[in-house]
């Protein structure tokens, strides 16, 4: 079944989809690698599933013919790729910090994916609009907390994102982060959701800073492919490919959040191997370059960033534990007492509320105590590690070549090649009018060719330093180009005085509109 077309009073074509939605054919808000995003409106009394009062909508239209051409004629692979993405989207329950996917319609020639429309820009835009090229530490702290909540929500439902970066973090009108772009995400059925329900009074569950995180203890999602945007990729991801081993997808997402937090605090990338660097060069730069300390960063913020950007994944702070870090103490909403919740559910009175408040306060103090103990244990372990490294230093000094530690604790010869500069400032975007071109390959560096897509009829903006984060590509498993990847269509660098941007579910328009998805 194909969408029906009609001509409106203003001369624009109106597309009706299954009697549910009306799409203005010329109302384009963004374009992707093989998709276009348009504003749509529900017809009559139709209420989209999962919608909220006042919600606005967009539709991401994917042409099957172009999708198949990207897969070099492999119809089965092309269809499996987009259906995998849809499966991920349908599996994620609603969350305040994740863009809402509503439903999809498949026709003979197209896939139509419907999302909520987010009325603002993305985190990349916000950083570029800042006069200092970075965010205030308090703002960075608030956004980091929301990003962690969004990613934990995905992890608890067996989803790893694998492409966390400022361009994929939308900012709504009420200043809420919305995680989007699940085109590279992976679902591992039953990793967390397969667990039997915990006793609500289980001590481990009660100690967790985020509800349900006890299900993450001892869990990992085994991955082996290099995927996502290289500059946000964890070092163990590259190492796993070189050694034909595996890495933990949960831990790799944690590293990416650390990179994003570093960028918001400093305006630069922690490691910058160059836009055309190979995967081995990216890995070498990360492993051979000490993490540069940004200027004007508080000791607590610096300690937090270091905990997420630990090159040894076994020593990297788990994402749920990051919520206990002192840097986030004044923004994290502490969980209330389970007993207090039960009291409030049974009866409402002044006496009950007073008792519930006391339980909440006791629960808060207990969690703070546990967090402090965990911090002290971590500090002791670091001291032990440093002592062990000091004892091993004389043996290392006699080695014929310098050694650099790899993510799994082994060692490898370090080459004499010096790493590239790490000072990539986001406050001085390039003025060139080069369109950001996304490519990808299956388990390889981004050297593959992709079919040329139709050129945009609007102007294109110059590449910002954050756009360079793609390092040439977001590497995609399956098809040679990233599903739902978007190319902004704006010719000027954003400024505070510019027209308010609109973020939606697939890309940015001439006024920097960005879609709330891929």
Coordinates of C-alpha atoms in Angstrom, one line a residue:
X1 CA 0.0 0.0 0.0
X2 CA 1.3 3.4 -1.0
X3 CA 0.5 6.7 0.8
X4 CA -2.2 8.7 -0.9
X5 CA -1.3 12.1 -2.3
X6 CA -3.5 15.2 -2.5
X7 CA -2.9 18.9 -3.4
X8 CA -3.6 21.4 -0.6
X9 CA -5.0 24.9 -1.0
X10 CA -1.5 26.4 -0.9
X11 CA -0.4 24.2 -3.8
X12 CA 1.8 21.9 -1.7
X13 CA 1.2 18.1 -1.9
X14 CA -0.3 16.5 1.1
X15 CA 0.5 12.8 1.7
X16 CA -2.0 10.8 3.8
X17 CA -0.6 7.6 5.4
X18 CA -3.2 4.9 6.2
X19 CA -5.7 7.5 7.3
X20 CA -3.5 8.3 10.3
X21 CA -1.2 11.1 9.4
X22 CA -1.0 14.0 7.0
X23 CA 2.4 14.9 5.7
X24 CA 3.3 18.1 3.9
X25 CA 5.6 16.8 1.2
X26 CA 7.6 20.0 1.0
X27 CA 7.9 20.5 4.8
X28 CA 11.3 19.0 5.1
X29 CA 13.2 19.5 8.4
X30 CA 16.2 17.2 7.7
X31 CA 17.8 14.8 5.4
X32 CA 19.8 11.6 6.2
X33 CA 22.1 9.2 4.3
X34 CA 19.1 7.6 2.8
X35 CA 16.2 9.2 4.5
X36 CA 14.3 12.5 4.6
X37 CA 12.4 13.8 7.7
X38 CA 9.2 15.8 7.4
X39 CA 6.7 17.3 9.8
X40 CA 3.5 15.3 10.0
X41 CA 0.1 15.8 11.8
X42 CA -2.3 13.1 13.0
X43 CA -5.6 13.1 11.2
X44 CA -8.9 13.7 12.9
X45 CA -9.2 12.0 16.3
X46 CA -6.3 9.6 15.7
X47 CA -3.9 9.6 18.7
X48 CA -0.5 8.0 18.0
X49 CA 0.6 5.3 20.5
X50 CA 2.8 6.7 23.2
X51 CA 1.9 10.3 22.4
X52 CA 1.5 13.0 25.1
X53 CA -0.6 16.1 25.3
X54 CA 1.0 18.9 23.2
X55 CA 3.4 16.6 21.4
X56 CA 4.4 17.4 17.9
X57 CA 5.4 14.8 15.3
X58 CA 7.9 14.1 12.5
X59 CA 8.2 11.2 10.1
X60 CA 11.4 9.7 8.9
X61 CA 10.9 8.4 5.3
X62 CA 13.4 5.7 4.2
X63 CA 13.4 4.7 0.5
X64 CA 13.9 1.0 0.1
X65 CA 15.4 1.3 -3.3
X66 CA 18.2 3.5 -2.1
X67 CA 18.7 1.3 1.0
X68 CA 19.2 -1.7 -1.2
X69 CA 21.6 0.2 -3.4
X70 CA 23.7 0.9 -0.3
X71 CA 23.7 -2.8 0.4
X72 CA 25.0 -3.4 -3.1
X73 CA 21.8 -5.2 -4.1
X74 CA 21.6 -7.4 -1.1
X75 CA 17.8 -7.0 -0.3
X76 CA 17.9 -9.3 2.7
X77 CA 20.7 -7.5 4.4
X78 CA 19.2 -4.1 3.7
X79 CA 15.8 -5.0 5.1
X80 CA 17.4 -6.8 8.1
X81 CA 19.4 -3.6 8.9
X82 CA 16.4 -1.3 9.1
X83 CA 14.2 -3.8 10.8
X84 CA 16.9 -4.3 13.5
X85 CA 16.8 -0.6 14.1
X86 CA 13.0 -0.6 14.4
X87 CA 13.3 -3.6 16.8
X88 CA 15.6 -1.6 19.0
X89 CA 13.3 1.5 19.0
X90 CA 10.2 -0.6 19.8
X91 CA 12.0 -2.3 22.7
X92 CA 12.9 0.9 24.6
X93 CA 10.2 2.0 27.1
X94 CA 9.4 5.7 27.3
X95 CA 11.9 7.8 29.3
X96 CA 12.2 11.5 29.8
X97 CA 15.7 11.6 28.4
X98 CA 15.2 9.4 25.4
X99 CA 13.4 10.5 22.2
X100 CA 10.0 8.9 21.9
X101 CA 9.5 6.5 19.0
X102 CA 5.8 6.2 18.2
X103 CA 5.2 3.6 15.4
X104 CA 6.3 2.7 11.9
X105 CA 4.5 2.0 8.6
X106 CA 6.0 -0.2 5.9
X107 CA 4.8 0.4 2.3
X108 CA 5.9 -1.2 -1.0
X109 CA 8.6 1.4 -1.5
X110 CA 9.2 3.0 1.9
X111 CA 9.6 2.7 5.6
X112 CA 8.0 5.5 7.6
X113 CA 9.1 5.9 11.2
X114 CA 7.2 8.3 13.4
X115 CA 8.8 10.2 16.3
X116 CA 8.1 13.0 18.7
X117 CA 9.5 16.4 17.5
X118 CA 12.0 18.0 19.9
X119 CA 11.7 21.8 19.7
X120 CA 15.4 22.8 20.1
X121 CA 18.9 22.0 18.9
X122 CA 21.4 19.5 19.9
X123 CA 24.3 19.6 22.4
X124 CA 26.8 20.2 19.6
X125 CA 24.8 23.4 18.6
X126 CA 24.7 24.5 22.3
X127 CA 28.5 24.2 22.6
X128 CA 29.1 26.0 19.3
X129 CA 26.8 28.8 20.4
X130 CA 28.7 29.4 23.6
X131 CA 31.0 32.4 23.5
X132 CA 33.7 30.4 25.3
X133 CA 33.3 27.3 23.2
X134 CA 32.3 25.2 26.2
X135 CA 29.6 24.9 28.8
X136 CA 29.6 26.2 32.3
X137 CA 30.5 23.4 34.7
X138 CA 27.1 23.5 36.4
X139 CA 25.4 23.1 33.1
X140 CA 27.7 20.3 32.0
X141 CA 27.0 18.6 35.3
X142 CA 23.2 18.7 34.8
X143 CA 23.5 17.4 31.2
X144 CA 25.9 14.6 32.2
X145 CA 23.5 13.4 34.8
X146 CA 20.7 13.3 32.3
X147 CA 22.8 11.5 29.7
X148 CA 23.8 8.8 32.3
X149 CA 20.1 8.3 33.1
X150 CA 19.2 7.9 29.4
X151 CA 22.0 5.4 28.8
X152 CA 21.3 3.4 32.0
X153 CA 17.7 3.2 30.9
X154 CA 18.8 1.7 27.6
X155 CA 21.3 -0.7 29.3
X156 CA 18.6 -1.9 31.7
X157 CA 16.5 -2.9 28.7
X158 CA 19.3 -4.8 26.9
X159 CA 20.3 -1.9 24.6
X160 CA 23.8 -0.5 24.0
X161 CA 23.8 2.7 22.0
X162 CA 27.3 2.7 20.4
X163 CA 27.2 6.2 19.0
X164 CA 26.9 8.6 21.9
X165 CA 28.1 12.0 20.9
X166 CA 26.9 15.7 21.1
X167 CA 25.2 15.5 17.7
X168 CA 23.0 12.6 19.0
X169 CA 22.0 14.4 22.3
X170 CA 19.1 16.8 21.7
X171 CA 18.1 19.6 24.1
X172 CA 14.4 20.2 24.5
X173 CA 12.7 23.5 25.3
X174 CA 12.6 22.7 29.0
X175 CA 16.4 22.0 29.0
X176 CA 16.2 18.2 29.0
X177 CA 18.6 16.0 27.2
X178 CA 17.0 13.6 24.7
X179 CA 19.2 10.7 23.5
X180 CA 18.5 9.9 19.8
X181 CA 19.9 8.1 16.8
X182 CA 19.7 4.4 17.5
X183 CA 20.8 3.4 14.0
X184 CA 24.0 1.7 15.4
X185 CA 22.4 0.4 18.6
X186 CA 22.5 -3.3 19.5
X187 CA 20.0 -5.3 21.4
X188 CA 21.1 -8.3 23.5
X189 CA 17.9 -10.1 24.5
X190 CA 17.7 -11.1 28.2
X191 CA 21.0 -9.7 29.5
X192 CA 19.2 -7.6 32.1
X193 CA 15.5 -8.1 31.4
X194 CA 15.8 -11.9 31.7
X195 CA 16.5 -11.6 35.5
X196 CA 13.9 -12.7 37.9
X197 CA 12.4 -9.7 39.9
X198 CA 14.4 -8.7 42.9
X199 CA 12.9 -8.5 46.4
X200 CA 12.1 -4.7 46.8
X201 CA 13.9 -4.9 50.2
X202 CA 17.0 -6.5 48.8
X203 CA 20.0 -4.8 50.3
X204 CA 21.9 -4.6 47.0
X205 CA 18.9 -3.1 45.2
X206 CA 18.3 -0.6 47.9
X207 CA 21.9 0.7 47.7
X208 CA 21.8 1.4 44.0
X209 CA 21.6 5.1 43.0
X210 CA 19.3 4.3 40.1
X211 CA 16.4 1.9 40.2
X212 CA 17.1 -1.5 38.7
X213 CA 20.9 -1.1 38.4
X214 CA 21.5 -4.2 40.5
X215 CA 20.6 -6.1 37.3
X216 CA 23.8 -4.7 35.7
X217 CA 26.1 -6.3 38.3
X218 CA 28.3 -8.8 36.6
X219 CA 26.6 -8.3 33.2
X220 CA 28.3 -7.5 29.9
X221 CA 27.3 -7.3 26.3
X222 CA 29.9 -9.1 24.2
X223 CA 30.9 -7.1 21.1
X224 CA 33.7 -7.6 18.6
X225 CA 33.1 -5.0 15.9
X226 CA 34.4 -1.5 15.6
X227 CA 31.3 0.6 15.2
X228 CA 30.2 4.2 15.8
X229 CA 32.2 7.4 15.6
X230 CA 35.9 6.7 16.1
X231 CA 36.8 9.7 18.3
X232 CA 34.2 8.6 20.8
X233 CA 35.2 4.9 20.7
X234 CA 36.7 3.2 23.7
X235 CA 40.3 1.9 23.2
X236 CA 39.3 -1.7 24.0
X237 CA 36.9 -1.6 21.0
X238 CA 39.8 -1.1 18.6
X239 CA 42.1 -3.6 20.5
X240 CA 39.4 -6.3 20.3
X241 CA 39.4 -6.0 16.5
X242 CA 43.2 -6.1 16.2
X243 CA 43.4 -9.2 18.5
X244 CA 40.2 -11.0 17.3
X245 CA 38.8 -10.8 20.9
X246 CA 35.8 -9.1 22.5
X247 CA 34.9 -6.1 24.5
X248 CA 32.0 -5.1 26.8
X249 CA 29.4 -2.8 25.1
X250 CA 28.2 -1.4 28.4
X251 CA 31.7 -0.3 29.2
X252 CA 32.3 1.2 25.8
X253 CA 29.2 3.4 26.2
X254 CA 30.6 4.6 29.5
X255 CA 33.8 5.8 27.7
X256 CA 31.8 7.7 25.1
X257 CA 29.9 9.5 27.9
X258 CA 33.3 10.5 29.4
X259 CA 34.3 11.9 26.0
X260 CA 31.1 14.0 25.8
X261 CA 31.6 15.3 29.3
X262 CA 35.2 16.2 28.6
X263 CA 34.1 18.2 25.5
X264 CA 31.4 20.1 27.4
X265 CA 33.9 21.1 30.1
X266 CA 36.8 21.9 27.8
X267 CA 35.6 22.6 24.3
X268 CA 38.1 20.1 22.9
X269 CA 38.5 16.4 22.3
X270 CA 40.5 14.5 24.9
X271 CA 42.3 12.7 22.1
X272 CA 42.5 13.8 18.5
X273 CA 44.3 11.4 16.1
X274 CA 43.2 13.4 13.0
X275 CA 40.1 13.3 10.8
X276 CA 41.5 10.7 8.4
X277 CA 43.3 8.6 11.0
X278 CA 43.1 4.8 10.7
X279 CA 41.7 2.7 13.5
X280 CA 45.3 1.7 14.6
X281 CA 46.2 5.4 14.6
X282 CA 43.2 6.2 16.8
X283 CA 44.1 3.4 19.2
X284 CA 47.8 4.4 19.3
X285 CA 46.9 8.1 20.0
X286 CA 44.6 7.1 22.9
X287 CA 47.1 4.7 24.5
X288 CA 50.2 6.8 24.0
X289 CA 48.8 10.2 25.0
X290 CA 48.1 11.2 28.6
X291 CA 44.7 12.6 29.2
X292 CA 45.1 16.4 29.0
X293 CA 43.7 18.3 31.9
X294 CA 41.4 21.2 30.8
X295 CA 42.1 24.6 32.2
X296 CA 39.6 26.0 34.8
X297 CA 38.2 22.6 35.7
X298 CA 37.4 21.8 39.3
X299 CA 39.2 19.0 41.0
X300 CA 35.9 17.0 41.4
X301 CA 35.0 17.4 37.7
X302 CA 38.5 16.3 36.7
X303 CA 38.4 13.3 38.9
X304 CA 34.9 12.4 37.4
X305 CA 36.2 12.6 33.9
X306 CA 39.3 10.5 34.6
X307 CA 37.1 7.8 36.2
X308 CA 35.1 7.5 33.0
X309 CA 38.1 7.8 30.7
X310 CA 40.2 5.1 32.3
X311 CA 41.9 3.3 29.5
X312 CA 41.8 0.0 31.4
X313 CA 38.1 -1.0 31.1
X314 CA 38.4 -3.2 34.2
X315 CA 39.2 -0.1 36.3
X316 CA 36.7 2.2 34.6
X317 CA 33.9 3.4 36.8
X318 CA 30.7 1.6 36.0
X319 CA 28.0 3.9 34.8
X320 CA 25.6 3.3 37.7
X321 CA 28.4 3.9 40.2
X322 CA 29.2 7.3 38.4
X323 CA 26.0 8.6 39.9
X324 CA 27.6 8.3 43.4
X325 CA 30.5 10.5 42.4
X326 CA 30.8 13.7 44.5
X327 CA 30.8 15.9 41.4
X328 CA 27.2 14.9 40.7
X329 CA 26.0 15.1 44.3
X330 CA 24.0 18.3 44.0
X331 CA 22.2 17.3 40.8
X332 CA 21.4 13.6 41.3
X333 CA 17.9 13.0 42.6
X334 CA 18.4 10.6 45.4
X335 CA 16.1 7.6 45.6
X336 CA 13.5 7.6 48.4
X337 CA 12.9 4.8 50.9
X338 CA 11.0 1.8 49.7
X339 CA 9.2 1.7 53.0
X340 CA 8.3 5.4 52.6
X341 CA 6.8 4.6 49.2
X342 CA 4.7 1.8 50.7
X343 CA 3.5 4.1 53.5
X344 CA 2.4 6.7 51.1
X345 CA 0.6 4.2 49.0
X346 CA -1.4 2.8 52.0
X347 CA -2.6 6.1 53.5
X348 CA -2.2 9.8 53.2
X349 CA -2.1 11.9 56.3
X350 CA 0.2 14.3 58.1
X351 CA 1.5 11.6 60.4
X352 CA 2.2 9.2 57.6
X353 CA 4.0 11.8 55.5
X354 CA 6.1 12.8 58.5
X355 CA 7.1 9.1 59.0
X356 CA 7.8 8.7 55.3
X357 CA 10.0 11.7 55.2
X358 CA 12.1 10.3 58.1
X359 CA 12.5 7.0 56.2
X360 CA 13.5 9.0 53.0
X361 CA 16.2 10.9 55.0
X362 CA 17.6 7.7 56.5
X363 CA 17.8 6.1 53.1
X364 CA 19.6 9.2 51.7
X365 CA 22.1 9.1 54.5
X366 CA 22.7 5.4 54.1
X367 CA 23.4 5.8 50.4
X368 CA 25.8 8.7 51.0
X369 CA 27.6 6.5 53.5
X370 CA 27.8 3.6 51.1
X371 CA 29.0 5.9 48.3
X372 CA 31.8 7.3 50.6
X373 CA 32.9 3.8 51.5
X374 CA 33.0 2.8 47.8
X375 CA 35.1 5.8 47.1
X376 CA 37.5 5.0 49.8
X377 CA 37.8 1.4 48.6
X378 CA 38.5 2.7 45.1
X379 CA 41.2 5.0 46.4
X380 CA 42.9 2.2 48.2
X381 CA 42.9 0.0 45.1
X382 CA 44.5 2.9 43.1
X383 CA 47.2 3.2 45.8
X384 CA 47.9 -0.6 45.5
X385 CA 48.0 -0.4 41.7
X386 CA 50.5 2.5 41.9
X387 CA 52.7 0.6 44.4
X388 CA 52.7 -2.4 42.1
X389 CA 53.6 -0.3 39.1
X390 CA 56.5 1.3 41.1
X391 CA 57.9 -2.1 42.1
X392 CA 57.7 -3.2 38.4
X393 CA 59.4 0.0 37.2
X394 CA 63.0 -1.3 37.5
X395 CA 62.2 -4.3 35.4
X396 CA 60.6 -2.1 32.8
X397 CA 63.7 0.1 32.7
X398 CA 65.7 -2.9 31.5
X399 CA 63.3 -3.7 28.7
X400 CA 64.8 -3.1 25.1
X401 CA 61.8 -1.1 24.0
X402 CA 59.2 1.2 25.7
X403 CA 55.9 -0.5 26.5
X404 CA 52.4 0.9 26.5
X405 CA 49.6 -0.9 28.4
X406 CA 46.7 -2.2 26.3
X407 CA 43.2 -2.1 27.5
X408 CA 43.2 -5.7 28.7
X409 CA 46.3 -5.3 30.8
X410 CA 48.7 -6.8 28.3
X411 CA 51.5 -4.8 26.8
X412 CA 52.7 -4.0 23.4
X413 CA 55.7 -2.2 21.8
X414 CA 55.2 1.5 21.4
X415 CA 56.2 3.0 18.2
X416 CA 58.3 6.1 18.0
X417 CA 55.6 7.9 16.0
X418 CA 54.4 10.9 18.0
X419 CA 50.6 11.2 18.5
X420 CA 48.6 14.0 16.8
X421 CA 47.7 17.1 18.6
X422 CA 44.7 16.9 21.0
X423 CA 43.7 20.5 21.0
X424 CA 40.6 20.5 18.8
X425 CA 38.6 23.5 19.9
X426 CA 34.9 23.6 19.2
X427 CA 34.8 27.4 19.6
X428 CA 36.3 28.0 16.2
X429 CA 34.3 26.1 13.6
X430 CA 35.7 25.8 10.1
X431 CA 34.2 28.2 7.5
X432 CA 34.5 25.8 4.6
X433 CA 31.2 24.8 3.0
X434 CA 32.0 21.1 3.0
X435 CA 29.1 18.8 3.6
X436 CA 29.8 16.2 6.3
X437 CA 29.9 12.9 4.5
X438 CA 29.2 9.8 6.5
X439 CA 30.6 6.5 5.4
X440 CA 31.1 3.1 7.0
X441 CA 32.1 -0.4 6.5
X442 CA 31.6 -3.7 8.1
X443 CA 34.2 -4.3 10.8
X444 CA 36.7 -2.1 9.0
X445 CA 38.0 1.4 8.9
X446 CA 35.9 3.9 7.0
X447 CA 37.5 3.5 3.6
X448 CA 34.6 1.9 1.7
X449 CA 32.8 3.8 -1.0
X450 CA 29.1 4.5 -0.9
X451 CA 26.6 5.4 -3.6
X452 CA 26.1 9.1 -4.2
X453 CA 22.9 10.4 -2.8
X454 CA 20.9 13.2 -4.4
X455 CA 22.4 16.6 -3.6
X456 CA 20.4 18.9 -1.3
X457 CA 18.6 21.8 -2.7
X458 CA 19.5 24.0 0.2
X459 CA 22.8 25.4 1.4
X460 CA 25.2 23.3 3.5
X461 CA 27.0 24.5 6.5
X462 CA 30.8 24.4 7.1
X463 CA 32.1 21.5 9.2
X464 CA 32.5 22.3 12.8
X465 CA 35.2 20.7 14.9
X466 CA 32.6 18.6 16.5
X467 CA 31.5 17.4 13.1
X468 CA 35.1 16.3 12.7
X469 CA 34.4 13.9 15.5
X470 CA 33.1 11.5 12.8
X471 CA 36.7 11.1 11.8
X472 CA 35.4 10.6 8.3
X473 CA 32.6 8.3 9.3
X474 CA 30.4 6.6 11.8
X475 CA 31.3 3.0 11.1
X476 CA 28.2 0.9 10.6
X477 CA 27.7 -2.8 10.8
X478 CA 25.8 -4.2 7.8
X479 CA 25.1 -1.5 5.2
X480 CA 27.9 0.7 3.9
X481 CA 26.2 3.8 5.2
X482 CA 24.7 4.7 8.5
X483 CA 20.9 4.3 8.7
X484 CA 19.2 7.6 9.4
X485 CA 22.5 9.5 9.7
X486 CA 21.8 13.2 9.0
X487 CA 23.5 16.0 7.2
X488 CA 22.7 19.5 8.6
X489 CA 21.5 21.9 5.9
X490 CA 22.6 25.2 7.3
X491 CA 25.1 27.6 5.7
X492 CA 26.1 29.6 8.7
X493 CA 27.6 29.0 12.1
X494 CA 24.9 29.1 14.8
X495 CA 24.7 32.1 17.1
X496 CA 22.6 33.1 20.0
X497 CA 20.8 35.7 17.9
X498 CA 19.8 33.2 15.3
X499 CA 16.4 31.9 14.8
X500 CA 15.4 29.2 17.4
X501 CA 16.5 25.8 16.2
X502 CA 14.2 22.8 15.8
X503 CA 15.4 19.3 16.6
X504 CA 13.5 16.5 15.3
X505 CA 13.8 12.8 14.6
X506 CA 16.3 12.6 11.7
X507 CA 18.2 15.8 10.8
X508 CA 18.6 19.6 10.9
X509 CA 16.9 22.0 8.5
X510 CA 18.1 25.3 7.3
X511 CA 17.4 26.8 10.8
X512 CA 19.5 24.0 12.3
X513 CA 16.5 21.7 12.8
X514 CA 17.6 18.3 14.0
X515 CA 15.6 15.2 14.2
X516 CA 14.8 13.3 17.3
X517 CA 16.3 10.1 16.0
X518 CA 18.8 8.8 13.6

